[in-house]
């Protein structure tokens, strides 16, 4: 059985969590965040497609034991602007 570690970002609670998606099961994989928000990943032929949902396929619920919360996300904009500023300063030097 192959399980893919998949990072999920939840817009509702702004948390990043990891779900282990069983690639041996084709269909919609329903992943529930700790806040209750439902995420979907579509697996076809052992691969996660870019689709969020495929109405032709059956739905599998990812087990709670295969979902783990990682962290509160850092604020991405501040580190990005910091990086750009350093780059700009280097260019001036
Ligand atoms: Zn959430």
Short mmCIF file of N, CA, C and O and ligand atoms in Angstrom, two decimals:
data_model
loop_
_atom_site.label_atom_id
_atom_site.label_comp_id
_atom_site.label_asym_id
_atom_site.label_seq_id
_atom_site.Cartn_x
_atom_site.Cartn_y
_atom_site.Cartn_z
N UNK A 1 0.85 -1.20 0.00
CA UNK A 1 0.00 0.00 0.00
C UNK A 1 0.88 1.24 0.00
O UNK A 1 1.76 1.40 0.82
N UNK A 2 0.64 2.13 -0.93
CA UNK A 2 1.42 3.35 -1.02
C UNK A 2 0.60 4.54 -0.54
O UNK A 2 -0.49 4.78 -1.03
N UNK A 3 1.15 5.23 0.42
CA UNK A 3 0.46 6.43 0.88
C UNK A 3 1.30 7.66 0.61
O UNK A 3 2.50 7.68 0.88
N UNK A 4 0.65 8.66 0.04
CA UNK A 4 1.34 9.90 -0.29
C UNK A 4 1.13 10.91 0.82
O UNK A 4 0.02 11.17 1.25
N UNK A 5 2.24 11.48 1.27
CA UNK A 5 2.18 12.56 2.25
C UNK A 5 1.78 13.82 1.51
O UNK A 5 2.49 14.28 0.62
N UNK A 6 0.66 14.37 1.86
CA UNK A 6 0.16 15.52 1.13
C UNK A 6 -0.12 16.68 2.08
O UNK A 6 -0.88 16.53 3.02
N UNK A 7 0.53 17.80 1.84
CA UNK A 7 0.30 18.98 2.66
C UNK A 7 -1.01 19.65 2.25
O UNK A 7 -1.26 19.83 1.07
N UNK A 8 -1.80 19.98 3.23
CA UNK A 8 -3.06 20.65 2.96
C UNK A 8 -3.05 21.98 3.69
O UNK A 8 -2.68 22.06 4.84
N UNK A 9 -3.49 23.00 3.00
CA UNK A 9 -3.64 24.28 3.66
C UNK A 9 -5.13 24.58 3.79
O UNK A 9 -5.86 24.55 2.81
N UNK A 10 -5.55 24.82 5.02
CA UNK A 10 -6.95 25.10 5.26
C UNK A 10 -7.18 26.60 5.37
O UNK A 10 -6.60 27.25 6.24
N UNK A 11 -7.97 27.13 4.45
CA UNK A 11 -8.24 28.56 4.45
C UNK A 11 -9.13 28.96 5.63
O UNK A 11 -9.11 30.10 6.06
N UNK A 12 -9.92 28.01 6.08
CA UNK A 12 -10.86 28.33 7.16
C UNK A 12 -10.17 28.62 8.48
O UNK A 12 -10.48 29.59 9.15
N UNK A 13 -9.21 27.77 8.85
CA UNK A 13 -8.54 27.97 10.15
C UNK A 13 -7.08 28.36 9.96
O UNK A 13 -6.35 28.51 10.93
N UNK A 14 -6.64 28.51 8.71
CA UNK A 14 -5.28 28.94 8.38
C UNK A 14 -4.23 28.03 9.00
O UNK A 14 -3.23 28.48 9.54
N UNK A 15 -4.50 26.75 8.93
CA UNK A 15 -3.56 25.77 9.43
C UNK A 15 -3.04 24.93 8.28
O UNK A 15 -3.73 24.75 7.28
N UNK A 16 -1.84 24.43 8.44
CA UNK A 16 -1.31 23.46 7.49
C UNK A 16 -1.33 22.11 8.17
O UNK A 16 -0.94 22.00 9.33
N UNK A 17 -1.85 21.12 7.49
CA UNK A 17 -1.82 19.78 8.07
C UNK A 17 -1.43 18.78 7.00
O UNK A 17 -1.43 19.09 5.81
N UNK A 18 -1.06 17.60 7.44
CA UNK A 18 -0.59 16.57 6.52
C UNK A 18 -1.59 15.43 6.50
O UNK A 18 -2.04 14.96 7.54
N UNK A 19 -1.94 15.02 5.30
CA UNK A 19 -2.83 13.87 5.15
C UNK A 19 -2.10 12.80 4.37
O UNK A 19 -1.38 13.09 3.42
N UNK A 20 -2.23 11.55 4.82
CA UNK A 20 -1.67 10.44 4.06
C UNK A 20 -2.75 9.92 3.14
O UNK A 20 -3.77 9.40 3.59
N UNK A 21 -2.54 10.09 1.85
CA UNK A 21 -3.53 9.69 0.86
C UNK A 21 -3.16 8.32 0.30
O UNK A 21 -2.05 8.13 -0.19
N UNK A 22 -4.08 7.39 0.42
CA UNK A 22 -3.86 6.03 -0.06
C UNK A 22 -3.99 5.99 -1.58
O UNK A 22 -5.09 6.08 -2.13
N UNK A 23 -2.84 5.85 -2.25
CA UNK A 23 -2.84 5.91 -3.71
C UNK A 23 -3.38 4.64 -4.37
O UNK A 23 -3.58 4.60 -5.58
N UNK A 24 -3.60 3.60 -3.55
CA UNK A 24 -4.14 2.37 -4.14
C UNK A 24 -5.66 2.46 -4.33
O UNK A 24 -6.26 1.60 -4.94
N UNK A 25 -6.24 3.50 -3.79
CA UNK A 25 -7.68 3.71 -3.95
C UNK A 25 -7.93 4.86 -4.91
O UNK A 25 -7.55 6.00 -4.65
N UNK A 26 -8.57 4.54 -6.05
CA UNK A 26 -8.92 5.60 -6.98
C UNK A 26 -10.23 6.24 -6.53
O UNK A 26 -11.12 5.57 -6.02
N UNK A 27 -10.31 7.54 -6.74
CA UNK A 27 -11.54 8.24 -6.39
C UNK A 27 -11.28 9.54 -5.67
O UNK A 27 -10.15 10.01 -5.61
N UNK A 28 -12.34 10.09 -5.12
CA UNK A 28 -12.23 11.33 -4.36
C UNK A 28 -11.84 10.99 -2.93
O UNK A 28 -12.50 10.18 -2.29
N UNK A 29 -10.79 11.59 -2.46
CA UNK A 29 -10.36 11.36 -1.08
C UNK A 29 -10.79 12.56 -0.24
O UNK A 29 -10.35 13.67 -0.49
N UNK A 30 -11.67 12.28 0.68
CA UNK A 30 -12.21 13.34 1.52
C UNK A 30 -11.35 13.48 2.76
O UNK A 30 -11.17 12.54 3.52
N UNK A 31 -10.78 14.68 2.96
CA UNK A 31 -9.88 14.91 4.08
C UNK A 31 -10.48 15.99 4.97
O UNK A 31 -10.70 17.12 4.52
N UNK A 32 -10.76 15.64 6.20
CA UNK A 32 -11.37 16.61 7.10
C UNK A 32 -10.34 17.28 8.00
O UNK A 32 -9.60 16.60 8.72
N UNK A 33 -10.28 18.58 7.94
CA UNK A 33 -9.39 19.35 8.81
C UNK A 33 -9.90 19.26 10.24
O UNK A 33 -11.06 18.95 10.49
N UNK A 34 -9.02 19.57 11.20
CA UNK A 34 -9.42 19.57 12.61
C UNK A 34 -10.56 20.56 12.89
O UNK A 34 -11.33 20.38 13.82
N UNK A 35 -10.66 21.59 12.05
CA UNK A 35 -11.73 22.58 12.25
C UNK A 35 -13.04 22.12 11.62
O UNK A 35 -14.07 22.76 11.78
N UNK A 36 -12.99 21.00 10.91
CA UNK A 36 -14.21 20.46 10.32
C UNK A 36 -14.35 20.75 8.84
O UNK A 36 -15.22 20.21 8.17
N UNK A 37 -13.47 21.61 8.30
CA UNK A 37 -13.52 21.93 6.87
C UNK A 37 -13.08 20.71 6.06
O UNK A 37 -12.11 20.05 6.41
N UNK A 38 -13.82 20.44 4.99
CA UNK A 38 -13.53 19.26 4.18
C UNK A 38 -12.70 19.64 2.95
O UNK A 38 -13.01 20.59 2.25
N UNK A 39 -11.64 18.89 2.73
CA UNK A 39 -10.80 19.06 1.56
C UNK A 39 -10.91 17.80 0.71
O UNK A 39 -11.14 16.73 1.23
N UNK A 40 -10.68 17.94 -0.58
CA UNK A 40 -10.72 16.78 -1.46
C UNK A 40 -9.47 16.69 -2.31
O UNK A 40 -8.92 17.70 -2.74
N UNK A 41 -9.05 15.46 -2.55
CA UNK A 41 -8.01 15.19 -3.52
C UNK A 41 -8.50 14.03 -4.38
O UNK A 41 -9.10 13.09 -3.85
N UNK A 42 -8.22 14.11 -5.67
CA UNK A 42 -8.67 13.06 -6.57
C UNK A 42 -7.47 12.18 -6.95
O UNK A 42 -6.42 12.69 -7.34
N UNK A 43 -7.62 10.87 -6.78
CA UNK A 43 -6.57 9.92 -7.14
C UNK A 43 -7.07 9.05 -8.29
O UNK A 43 -8.17 8.49 -8.23
N UNK A 44 -6.28 9.01 -9.37
CA UNK A 44 -6.59 8.13 -10.50
C UNK A 44 -5.32 7.39 -10.88
O UNK A 44 -4.26 8.01 -11.04
N UNK A 45 -5.41 6.08 -10.99
CA UNK A 45 -4.26 5.24 -11.37
C UNK A 45 -3.03 5.48 -10.49
O UNK A 45 -1.91 5.58 -10.99
N UNK A 46 -3.24 5.60 -9.20
CA UNK A 46 -2.13 5.74 -8.28
C UNK A 46 -1.49 7.10 -8.24
O UNK A 46 -0.41 7.27 -7.68
N UNK A 47 -2.14 8.09 -8.85
CA UNK A 47 -1.59 9.44 -8.85
C UNK A 47 -2.63 10.46 -8.43
O UNK A 47 -3.81 10.32 -8.77
N UNK A 48 -2.18 11.48 -7.73
CA UNK A 48 -3.08 12.58 -7.38
C UNK A 48 -3.19 13.49 -8.60
O UNK A 48 -2.18 13.97 -9.12
N UNK A 49 -4.39 13.67 -9.07
CA UNK A 49 -4.59 14.56 -10.22
C UNK A 49 -4.72 15.98 -9.71
O UNK A 49 -4.77 16.23 -8.52
N UNK A 50 -4.77 16.94 -10.59
CA UNK A 50 -4.94 18.32 -10.17
C UNK A 50 -6.36 18.64 -9.76
O UNK A 50 -6.64 19.71 -9.24
N UNK A 51 -7.27 17.69 -10.03
CA UNK A 51 -8.68 17.95 -9.74
C UNK A 51 -8.96 17.94 -8.25
O UNK A 51 -8.30 17.25 -7.48
N UNK A 52 -9.94 18.71 -7.85
CA UNK A 52 -10.39 18.71 -6.46
C UNK A 52 -11.53 17.70 -6.28
O UNK A 52 -11.79 17.23 -5.19
N UNK A 53 -12.21 17.40 -7.34
CA UNK A 53 -13.40 16.58 -7.23
C UNK A 53 -13.72 15.98 -8.59
O UNK A 53 -13.59 16.66 -9.61
N UNK A 54 -14.09 14.72 -8.61
CA UNK A 54 -14.54 14.10 -9.85
C UNK A 54 -15.85 13.38 -9.56
O UNK A 54 -15.88 12.39 -8.83
N UNK A 55 -16.91 13.88 -10.13
CA UNK A 55 -18.26 13.36 -9.82
C UNK A 55 -18.47 11.94 -10.34
O UNK A 55 -19.39 11.25 -9.92
N UNK A 56 -17.59 11.48 -11.24
CA UNK A 56 -17.74 10.13 -11.79
C UNK A 56 -17.14 9.08 -10.86
O UNK A 56 -17.37 7.89 -11.02
N UNK A 57 -16.35 9.52 -9.90
CA UNK A 57 -15.66 8.57 -9.03
C UNK A 57 -16.32 8.48 -7.66
O UNK A 57 -17.01 9.41 -7.23
N UNK A 58 -16.04 7.39 -6.98
CA UNK A 58 -16.58 7.24 -5.63
C UNK A 58 -15.70 8.00 -4.63
O UNK A 58 -14.56 8.33 -4.91
N UNK A 59 -16.27 8.22 -3.47
CA UNK A 59 -15.58 9.01 -2.46
C UNK A 59 -15.10 8.14 -1.30
O UNK A 59 -15.83 7.28 -0.81
N UNK A 60 -13.84 8.35 -0.91
CA UNK A 60 -13.25 7.66 0.22
C UNK A 60 -12.91 8.67 1.29
O UNK A 60 -12.41 9.74 0.98
N UNK A 61 -13.18 8.34 2.51
CA UNK A 61 -12.82 9.25 3.60
C UNK A 61 -11.46 8.87 4.16
O UNK A 61 -11.23 7.71 4.51
N UNK A 62 -10.55 9.83 4.21
CA UNK A 62 -9.24 9.59 4.79
C UNK A 62 -9.40 9.47 6.31
O UNK A 62 -10.05 10.30 6.94
N UNK A 63 -8.82 8.41 6.86
CA UNK A 63 -8.97 8.15 8.29
C UNK A 63 -8.35 9.25 9.14
O UNK A 63 -7.33 9.83 8.77
N UNK A 64 -8.95 9.52 10.26
CA UNK A 64 -8.43 10.55 11.18
C UNK A 64 -6.99 10.25 11.58
O UNK A 64 -6.18 11.15 11.77
N UNK A 65 -6.68 8.95 11.70
CA UNK A 65 -5.32 8.56 12.11
C UNK A 65 -4.29 8.87 11.03
O UNK A 65 -3.09 8.87 11.29
N UNK A 66 -4.77 9.12 9.80
CA UNK A 66 -3.86 9.46 8.71
C UNK A 66 -3.76 10.96 8.49
O UNK A 66 -3.16 11.43 7.53
N UNK A 67 -4.36 11.71 9.39
CA UNK A 67 -4.31 13.17 9.28
C UNK A 67 -3.62 13.72 10.51
O UNK A 67 -3.95 13.37 11.63
N UNK A 68 -2.61 14.57 10.29
CA UNK A 68 -1.96 15.17 11.43
C UNK A 68 -1.75 16.65 11.21
O UNK A 68 -1.39 17.09 10.12
N UNK A 69 -1.98 17.39 12.23
CA UNK A 69 -1.83 18.83 12.15
C UNK A 69 -0.35 19.17 12.25
O UNK A 69 0.35 18.62 13.09
N UNK A 70 0.12 20.05 11.42
CA UNK A 70 1.53 20.40 11.45
C UNK A 70 1.76 21.69 12.21
O UNK A 70 2.36 21.72 13.25
N UNK A 71 1.27 22.74 11.69
CA UNK A 71 1.60 24.02 12.30
C UNK A 71 0.67 25.12 11.84
O UNK A 71 -0.03 25.01 10.85
N UNK A 72 0.67 26.16 12.58
CA UNK A 72 0.07 27.41 12.16
C UNK A 72 1.03 27.98 11.12
O UNK A 72 2.23 27.93 11.31
N UNK A 73 0.52 28.47 10.01
CA UNK A 73 1.45 28.95 8.99
C UNK A 73 2.06 30.28 9.41
O UNK A 73 1.42 31.10 10.04
N UNK A 74 3.34 30.47 9.05
CA UNK A 74 3.94 31.78 9.27
C UNK A 74 3.32 32.78 8.30
O UNK A 74 2.68 32.37 7.33
N UNK A 75 3.49 34.05 8.51
CA UNK A 75 2.93 35.04 7.59
C UNK A 75 3.84 35.12 6.37
O UNK A 75 4.99 35.57 6.47
N UNK A 76 3.39 34.64 5.23
CA UNK A 76 4.26 34.52 4.06
C UNK A 76 4.70 35.87 3.50
O UNK A 76 5.81 36.01 3.03
N UNK A 77 3.85 36.87 3.56
CA UNK A 77 4.16 38.15 2.92
C UNK A 77 5.37 38.83 3.55
O UNK A 77 6.19 39.41 2.85
N UNK A 78 5.51 38.73 4.88
CA UNK A 78 6.60 39.44 5.53
C UNK A 78 7.96 38.85 5.16
O UNK A 78 8.90 39.58 4.89
N UNK A 79 8.05 37.52 5.13
CA UNK A 79 9.33 36.90 4.79
C UNK A 79 9.67 37.14 3.32
O UNK A 79 10.81 37.32 2.95
N UNK A 80 8.64 37.18 2.47
CA UNK A 80 8.87 37.40 1.04
C UNK A 80 9.37 38.82 0.79
O UNK A 80 10.31 39.02 0.03
N UNK A 81 8.78 39.79 1.46
CA UNK A 81 9.21 41.17 1.25
C UNK A 81 10.60 41.39 1.84
O UNK A 81 11.40 42.15 1.31
N UNK A 82 10.87 40.68 2.94
CA UNK A 82 12.20 40.75 3.55
C UNK A 82 13.24 40.24 2.56
O UNK A 82 14.27 40.87 2.33
N UNK A 83 12.93 39.13 1.95
CA UNK A 83 13.81 38.52 0.96
C UNK A 83 14.05 39.46 -0.22
O UNK A 83 15.17 39.67 -0.65
N UNK A 84 12.98 40.06 -0.72
CA UNK A 84 13.10 40.96 -1.86
C UNK A 84 13.92 42.19 -1.51
O UNK A 84 14.71 42.67 -2.31
N UNK A 85 13.74 42.67 -0.28
CA UNK A 85 14.48 43.85 0.14
C UNK A 85 15.98 43.54 0.20
O UNK A 85 16.80 44.31 -0.29
N UNK A 86 16.32 42.38 0.77
CA UNK A 86 17.73 41.99 0.84
C UNK A 86 18.33 41.86 -0.55
O UNK A 86 19.45 42.27 -0.81
N UNK A 87 17.55 41.31 -1.47
CA UNK A 87 18.01 41.13 -2.83
C UNK A 87 18.26 42.50 -3.48
O UNK A 87 19.24 42.71 -4.16
N UNK A 88 17.36 43.39 -3.25
CA UNK A 88 17.46 44.75 -3.81
C UNK A 88 18.69 45.47 -3.26
O UNK A 88 19.44 46.09 -3.98
N UNK A 89 18.92 45.29 -1.94
CA UNK A 89 20.08 45.92 -1.31
C UNK A 89 21.38 45.36 -1.88
O UNK A 89 22.34 46.10 -2.10
N UNK A 90 21.39 44.07 -2.12
CA UNK A 90 22.58 43.44 -2.70
C UNK A 90 22.87 43.95 -4.10
O UNK A 90 24.00 44.14 -4.50
N UNK A 91 21.80 44.17 -4.85
CA UNK A 91 21.95 44.68 -6.20
C UNK A 91 22.56 46.08 -6.21
O UNK A 91 23.39 46.41 -7.04
N UNK A 92 22.17 46.87 -5.22
CA UNK A 92 22.70 48.23 -5.11
C UNK A 92 24.17 48.22 -4.74
O UNK A 92 24.92 49.09 -5.13
N UNK A 93 24.57 47.17 -3.97
CA UNK A 93 25.96 47.11 -3.51
C UNK A 93 26.86 46.75 -4.68
O UNK A 93 28.03 46.89 -4.62
ZN1 LIG B 1 -9.26 23.97 9.09
#
